[in-house]
Coordinates of C-alpha atoms and ligand atoms in Angstrom, one line a residue:
M1 CA 85.0 145.0 133.2
P2 CA 81.2 144.7 133.6
H3 CA 79.6 141.7 131.8
Q4 CA 78.0 142.7 128.5
S5 CA 75.1 140.7 127.0
S6 CA 76.0 139.1 123.6
A7 CA 73.5 141.5 121.9
A8 CA 75.4 144.5 123.4
R9 CA 78.7 143.0 122.3
R10 CA 77.4 142.8 118.8
T11 CA 76.5 146.5 118.7
I12 CA 79.1 148.4 116.6
R13 CA 80.8 150.9 118.9
K14 CA 84.3 151.0 117.5
A15 CA 85.5 152.5 114.2
V16 CA 89.0 152.3 112.9
F17 CA 90.3 155.1 110.7
P18 CA 93.5 154.0 108.9
V19 CA 95.1 157.4 108.1
A20 CA 98.8 156.4 107.8
G21 CA 99.0 156.2 104.0
L22 CA 101.5 158.3 102.2
G23 CA 99.0 160.1 99.9
T24 CA 101.4 160.0 96.9
R25 CA 98.6 160.8 94.5
F26 CA 98.3 164.2 96.2
L27 CA 101.9 165.3 96.3
P28 CA 103.3 167.9 96.9
A29 CA 100.4 168.8 99.2
T30 CA 100.9 165.7 101.2
K31 CA 104.7 165.8 101.6
A32 CA 104.4 167.1 105.2
Q33 CA 100.7 167.2 105.9
P34 CA 98.1 164.4 106.0
K35 CA 95.8 164.2 103.0
E36 CA 93.0 163.6 105.6
M37 CA 93.5 167.2 106.8
L38 CA 92.9 168.7 103.3
T39 CA 89.7 170.7 103.6
I40 CA 86.6 170.7 101.6
I41 CA 85.9 174.4 102.0
D42 CA 86.5 174.7 105.8
K43 CA 86.3 171.1 107.1
P44 CA 89.1 168.5 106.9
I45 CA 88.0 165.4 105.1
I46 CA 88.7 163.2 108.2
Q47 CA 86.1 165.2 110.1
F48 CA 83.4 164.2 107.6
A49 CA 84.2 160.6 108.3
V50 CA 84.3 161.1 112.0
E51 CA 80.9 162.8 111.9
E52 CA 79.5 159.9 109.9
A53 CA 80.8 157.4 112.4
I54 CA 79.4 159.3 115.4
A55 CA 76.0 159.6 113.6
A56 CA 76.1 155.8 113.3
G57 CA 76.5 155.4 117.1
I58 CA 80.3 154.9 117.2
T59 CA 81.7 155.8 120.6
H60 CA 85.4 154.8 120.1
L61 CA 87.3 156.4 117.3
I62 CA 90.5 154.5 116.7
F63 CA 93.0 156.3 114.4
V64 CA 96.0 154.6 112.9
I65 CA 98.3 157.4 112.2
G66 CA 101.8 157.7 110.7
R67 CA 104.8 160.1 111.0
T68 CA 103.4 163.1 109.3
K69 CA 99.9 162.8 110.8
R70 CA 100.2 164.5 114.2
S71 CA 97.8 167.3 113.2
I72 CA 95.0 164.7 113.0
A73 CA 95.4 164.1 116.7
D74 CA 95.6 167.8 117.4
H75 CA 92.5 168.5 115.4
F76 CA 90.4 166.2 117.6
D77 CA 92.0 167.4 120.8
S78 CA 90.7 170.4 122.8
N79 CA 92.5 173.8 122.3
P80 CA 91.9 175.8 125.5
E81 CA 93.9 178.9 124.3
L82 CA 91.8 179.2 121.1
D83 CA 88.6 178.6 123.1
T84 CA 89.5 181.4 125.5
L85 CA 90.4 183.7 122.7
L86 CA 87.2 183.1 120.7
R87 CA 85.0 183.5 123.8
S88 CA 86.8 186.8 124.7
K89 CA 85.9 188.1 121.2
S90 CA 82.3 186.9 121.7
K91 CA 82.7 184.3 119.0
I92 CA 80.7 181.9 121.1
A93 CA 79.1 179.9 118.3
V94 CA 82.5 179.1 116.7
A95 CA 83.9 178.1 120.1
D96 CA 80.9 175.8 120.8
Q97 CA 81.2 174.3 117.3
L98 CA 84.8 173.4 117.9
N99 CA 84.0 171.9 121.3
S100 CA 81.3 169.7 119.9
I101 CA 83.3 168.0 117.1
I102 CA 83.9 165.1 119.5
P103 CA 81.0 164.7 121.9
K104 CA 81.8 164.0 125.6
D105 CA 80.8 160.4 125.4
V106 CA 83.1 159.6 122.5
S107 CA 86.8 158.8 122.9
C108 CA 89.7 158.9 120.6
I109 CA 92.4 156.2 120.6
F110 CA 95.6 156.5 118.5
F111 CA 98.0 153.9 117.2
R112 CA 101.1 154.5 115.1
Q113 CA 101.8 152.5 112.0
A114 CA 105.6 152.7 111.9
E115 CA 105.8 151.9 108.2
A116 CA 103.1 152.2 105.5
L117 CA 102.9 148.5 104.8
G118 CA 99.4 148.6 103.4
L119 CA 95.8 149.1 104.5
G120 CA 95.5 145.6 105.9
H121 CA 98.5 146.2 108.1
A122 CA 97.1 149.6 109.2
V123 CA 93.8 148.0 110.3
A124 CA 95.8 145.3 112.2
C125 CA 97.5 148.0 114.2
A126 CA 94.2 148.5 116.0
A127 CA 94.0 144.8 117.1
P128 CA 94.9 145.5 120.8
V129 CA 91.5 147.2 121.3
I130 CA 89.3 144.9 119.2
D131 CA 88.2 141.6 120.8
E132 CA 88.3 138.6 118.5
D133 CA 84.5 138.3 118.5
E134 CA 83.8 142.0 118.3
P135 CA 82.5 143.5 115.1
F136 CA 83.9 146.9 114.2
A137 CA 83.7 149.5 111.5
V138 CA 86.5 150.7 109.2
L139 CA 86.2 154.1 107.4
L140 CA 88.6 155.4 104.8
A141 CA 88.3 159.2 105.1
D142 CA 89.4 159.9 101.6
D143 CA 86.2 158.3 100.4
L144 CA 83.9 161.1 101.3
M145 CA 80.3 160.0 101.4
S146 CA 77.4 162.3 100.8
A147 CA 74.1 160.8 101.7
Q148 CA 70.8 161.6 103.3
V149 CA 71.2 158.7 105.8
P150 CA 75.0 158.5 106.7
V151 CA 76.4 155.5 104.8
L152 CA 77.9 153.9 108.0
K153 CA 74.4 154.2 109.6
Q154 CA 72.9 152.4 106.6
M155 CA 75.5 149.7 107.1
T156 CA 75.0 149.3 110.9
D157 CA 71.3 149.0 110.2
V158 CA 72.0 146.1 107.8
F159 CA 74.4 144.6 110.2
N160 CA 71.9 144.8 113.1
S161 CA 69.4 142.8 111.0
N162 CA 71.7 139.9 109.9
G163 CA 75.0 140.2 111.9
R164 CA 77.2 139.5 108.9
S165 CA 80.3 141.4 107.9
L166 CA 79.7 144.0 105.2
V167 CA 81.6 146.0 102.6
A168 CA 80.1 149.0 100.8
V169 CA 80.2 148.7 97.0
E170 CA 79.5 150.8 94.0
S171 CA 79.6 150.1 90.3
V172 CA 82.6 151.6 88.5
D173 CA 83.7 151.7 84.8
A174 CA 85.1 148.4 83.7
Q175 CA 88.5 150.0 83.1
M176 CA 88.6 151.4 86.7
V177 CA 88.4 148.0 88.5
Q178 CA 92.1 147.8 88.6
S179 CA 92.2 150.6 91.2
Y180 CA 89.8 148.8 93.6
G181 CA 89.1 145.6 95.5
V182 CA 86.3 144.0 93.5
V183 CA 83.6 141.6 94.7
D184 CA 82.2 138.5 93.0
A185 CA 78.6 139.0 93.9
D186 CA 75.2 139.4 92.1
L187 CA 74.7 142.8 90.6
L188 CA 73.1 144.9 93.4
A189 CA 70.6 147.7 93.1
V190 CA 71.0 150.7 95.4
G191 CA 70.1 149.7 99.0
E192 CA 70.5 145.9 98.2
V193 CA 72.6 143.4 100.1
G194 CA 74.1 140.3 98.5
A195 CA 76.5 137.5 99.6
V196 CA 80.1 137.9 98.5
R197 CA 81.5 134.8 96.7
G198 CA 85.0 136.1 96.2
V199 CA 87.1 139.3 96.3
I200 CA 90.1 140.3 94.3
E201 CA 92.3 143.3 94.8
K202 CA 93.1 145.5 91.8
P203 CA 92.2 142.9 89.1
R204 CA 93.0 143.6 85.5
P205 CA 89.6 144.3 83.7
Q206 CA 89.6 140.9 82.0
Y207 CA 90.0 139.1 85.3
A208 CA 87.5 141.1 87.3
P209 CA 84.5 139.1 88.6
S210 CA 82.2 142.1 88.3
N211 CA 82.5 145.9 88.2
Q212 CA 81.3 146.3 91.8
A213 CA 84.1 147.9 93.6
I214 CA 84.7 148.0 97.4
V215 CA 84.7 151.6 98.6
G216 CA 86.0 152.9 102.0
R217 CA 83.3 151.6 104.4
Y218 CA 83.4 148.2 106.1
I219 CA 81.9 146.4 109.0
L220 CA 84.1 143.5 110.0
D221 CA 84.0 140.6 112.3
G222 CA 86.8 140.8 114.9
C223 CA 88.2 137.5 113.7
I224 CA 89.7 139.4 110.7
M225 CA 92.5 140.6 113.0
A226 CA 93.9 137.1 113.3
K227 CA 93.7 136.7 109.5
L228 CA 95.5 140.0 109.0
R229 CA 98.3 139.0 111.3
D230 CA 99.0 136.1 109.0
Q231 CA 98.3 137.9 105.8
K232 CA 101.1 137.9 103.2
P233 CA 101.8 141.0 101.1
G234 CA 99.6 141.1 98.0
A235 CA 99.0 143.6 95.2
G236 CA 101.7 146.3 95.2
G237 CA 103.7 144.4 97.8
E238 CA 101.3 145.7 100.5
I239 CA 99.3 143.8 103.1
Q240 CA 95.9 144.2 101.6
L241 CA 92.6 144.2 103.6
T242 CA 90.8 142.8 100.6
D243 CA 92.9 139.6 100.7
A244 CA 92.0 139.1 104.4
L245 CA 88.3 139.7 103.5
S246 CA 88.3 136.5 101.5
G247 CA 88.8 134.6 104.9
L248 CA 85.4 135.9 106.0
I249 CA 83.5 134.4 103.0
G250 CA 81.3 131.4 104.0
D251 CA 82.1 131.4 107.7
P252 CA 81.3 133.8 109.4
G253 CA 80.0 135.3 106.1
L254 CA 80.6 138.4 104.1
D255 CA 78.0 140.6 102.3
A256 CA 78.3 143.5 99.8
Y257 CA 76.0 146.5 100.3
R258 CA 75.3 148.9 97.5
F259 CA 75.0 152.0 99.5
N260 CA 72.6 154.9 98.9
G261 CA 74.5 158.1 98.4
R262 CA 77.3 159.6 96.5
R263 CA 81.0 158.9 96.9
Y264 CA 83.8 161.4 96.2
D265 CA 87.3 160.0 95.8
C266 CA 89.1 162.7 97.7
G267 CA 92.4 160.8 97.6
S268 CA 92.6 161.8 93.9
K269 CA 92.9 165.4 92.8
L270 CA 90.0 165.3 90.4
G271 CA 87.7 163.7 92.9
F272 CA 88.7 166.2 95.5
L273 CA 88.0 169.1 93.1
E274 CA 84.6 167.5 92.3
C275 CA 83.7 167.3 96.0
T276 CA 84.8 170.9 96.6
M277 CA 82.7 172.1 93.7
A278 CA 79.6 170.1 94.7
S279 CA 80.0 171.4 98.3
A280 CA 80.4 175.0 97.1
L281 CA 77.2 174.7 95.1
E282 CA 75.3 173.2 98.1
H283 CA 76.7 175.6 100.6
P284 CA 74.0 177.2 102.7
E285 CA 75.7 180.6 102.9
F286 CA 77.4 181.1 99.5
G287 CA 75.9 178.3 97.3
P288 CA 74.1 180.7 95.0
R289 CA 77.1 183.0 94.6
A290 CA 79.3 180.0 93.9
R291 CA 76.9 178.9 91.2
T292 CA 77.0 182.4 89.6
L293 CA 80.8 182.4 89.8
M294 CA 81.1 179.0 88.1
Q295 CA 78.6 180.0 85.4
S296 CA 80.4 183.2 84.6
M297 CA 83.8 181.3 84.5
L298 CA 82.3 178.8 82.0
N299 CA 80.9 181.7 79.9
E300 CA 84.3 183.4 79.9
N301 CA 85.9 180.2 78.7
N302 CA 83.4 179.6 75.9
Ligands
LIG401 P1 95.3 154.6 99.7 O1 96.1 153.8 98.8 O2 94.1 155.2 99.1 O3 96.1 155.8 100.3 O4 94.9 153.8 100.9 P2 97.5 156.3 100.3 O5 98.5 155.1 100.2 O6 97.7 157.2 101.4 O7 97.5 157.2 99.0 P3 98.2 157.1 97.6 O8 97.6 156.0 96.8 O9 99.7 156.9 97.8 O10 97.9 158.4 97.0 C1 93.6 153.7 101.5 C2 93.6 154.1 102.9 O11 94.4 153.3 103.7 C3 95.3 154.1 104.5 C4 95.4 155.4 103.8 O12 95.7 156.4 104.7 C5 94.0 155.5 103.2 O13 93.1 156.1 104.1 N1 96.6 153.4 104.6 C6 97.2 152.9 103.4 C7 97.2 153.3 105.8 O14 96.7 153.8 106.8 N2 98.5 152.6 105.8 C8 99.0 152.1 104.7 O15 100.1 151.5 104.8 C9 98.4 152.2 103.5

């Protein structure tokens, strides 16, 4: 392997997509198909996350998949029969669009998580391709981020300036903290970065150190893999990434970043619906018609 300068080694080039969860909140849709392949209009939610990663300079997409998730690998593979068919019908733009989902200089790597033992366990499945001193990104596709500057790009910019591990946070209602990993950190304004003093997974509201919740974007020091290997099951009996994060506090350091943008929780039915409606309203082709439709539905129901 050619020698890399330490600056080059610190550049974030790898992103892990843990997509092996069972998606129980979205049953029956997720009984046999991955929730990450549910579409917002015509694009699977995993593709939004992949596009965000590529826009942030990621060249190695590492998917941790499970038993019912083969269609994710198929989605990012080429489909020569379909390509030939589309071109024979002069649907060149669609064929080109499909071919450009994964640019030529970007590669996909797949690991299997045999059992859904938790997010921390899923991330650890990617350890064979992450060096112990190599920072990498983690994206949870069911947190769909809408932002002018892609959220992962915002985070790699922060990382490039201080070299510290980083979790994206947003403020949630006090009663909602028990669904998230929560940071003990000063209250951050949008775009601000602050040191994390502690993290706790799914705290009861009275024990939450703040209402700043970790959402599905992380930049992590490679040393977390060793911590995950030794991590005991935590909340819900799962190996939690949040628990291993506490091992980064102090040395080598962990920051929270209040990202600039909007998060849709597409792992929940209501969040998915909200994202679909917002995307319909903003759609370049039929946004105005979607607005008229929604307005007339509201009028009919009044
Ligand atoms: P979630 O808890 O949101 O996803 O995990 P889930 O378990 O699939 O969904 P529900 O709660 O049962 O509805 C956060 C992320 O971690 C991944 C999930 O795929 C999701 O992207 N994950 C979770 C794994 O890859 N493996 C696991 O064992 C657990």
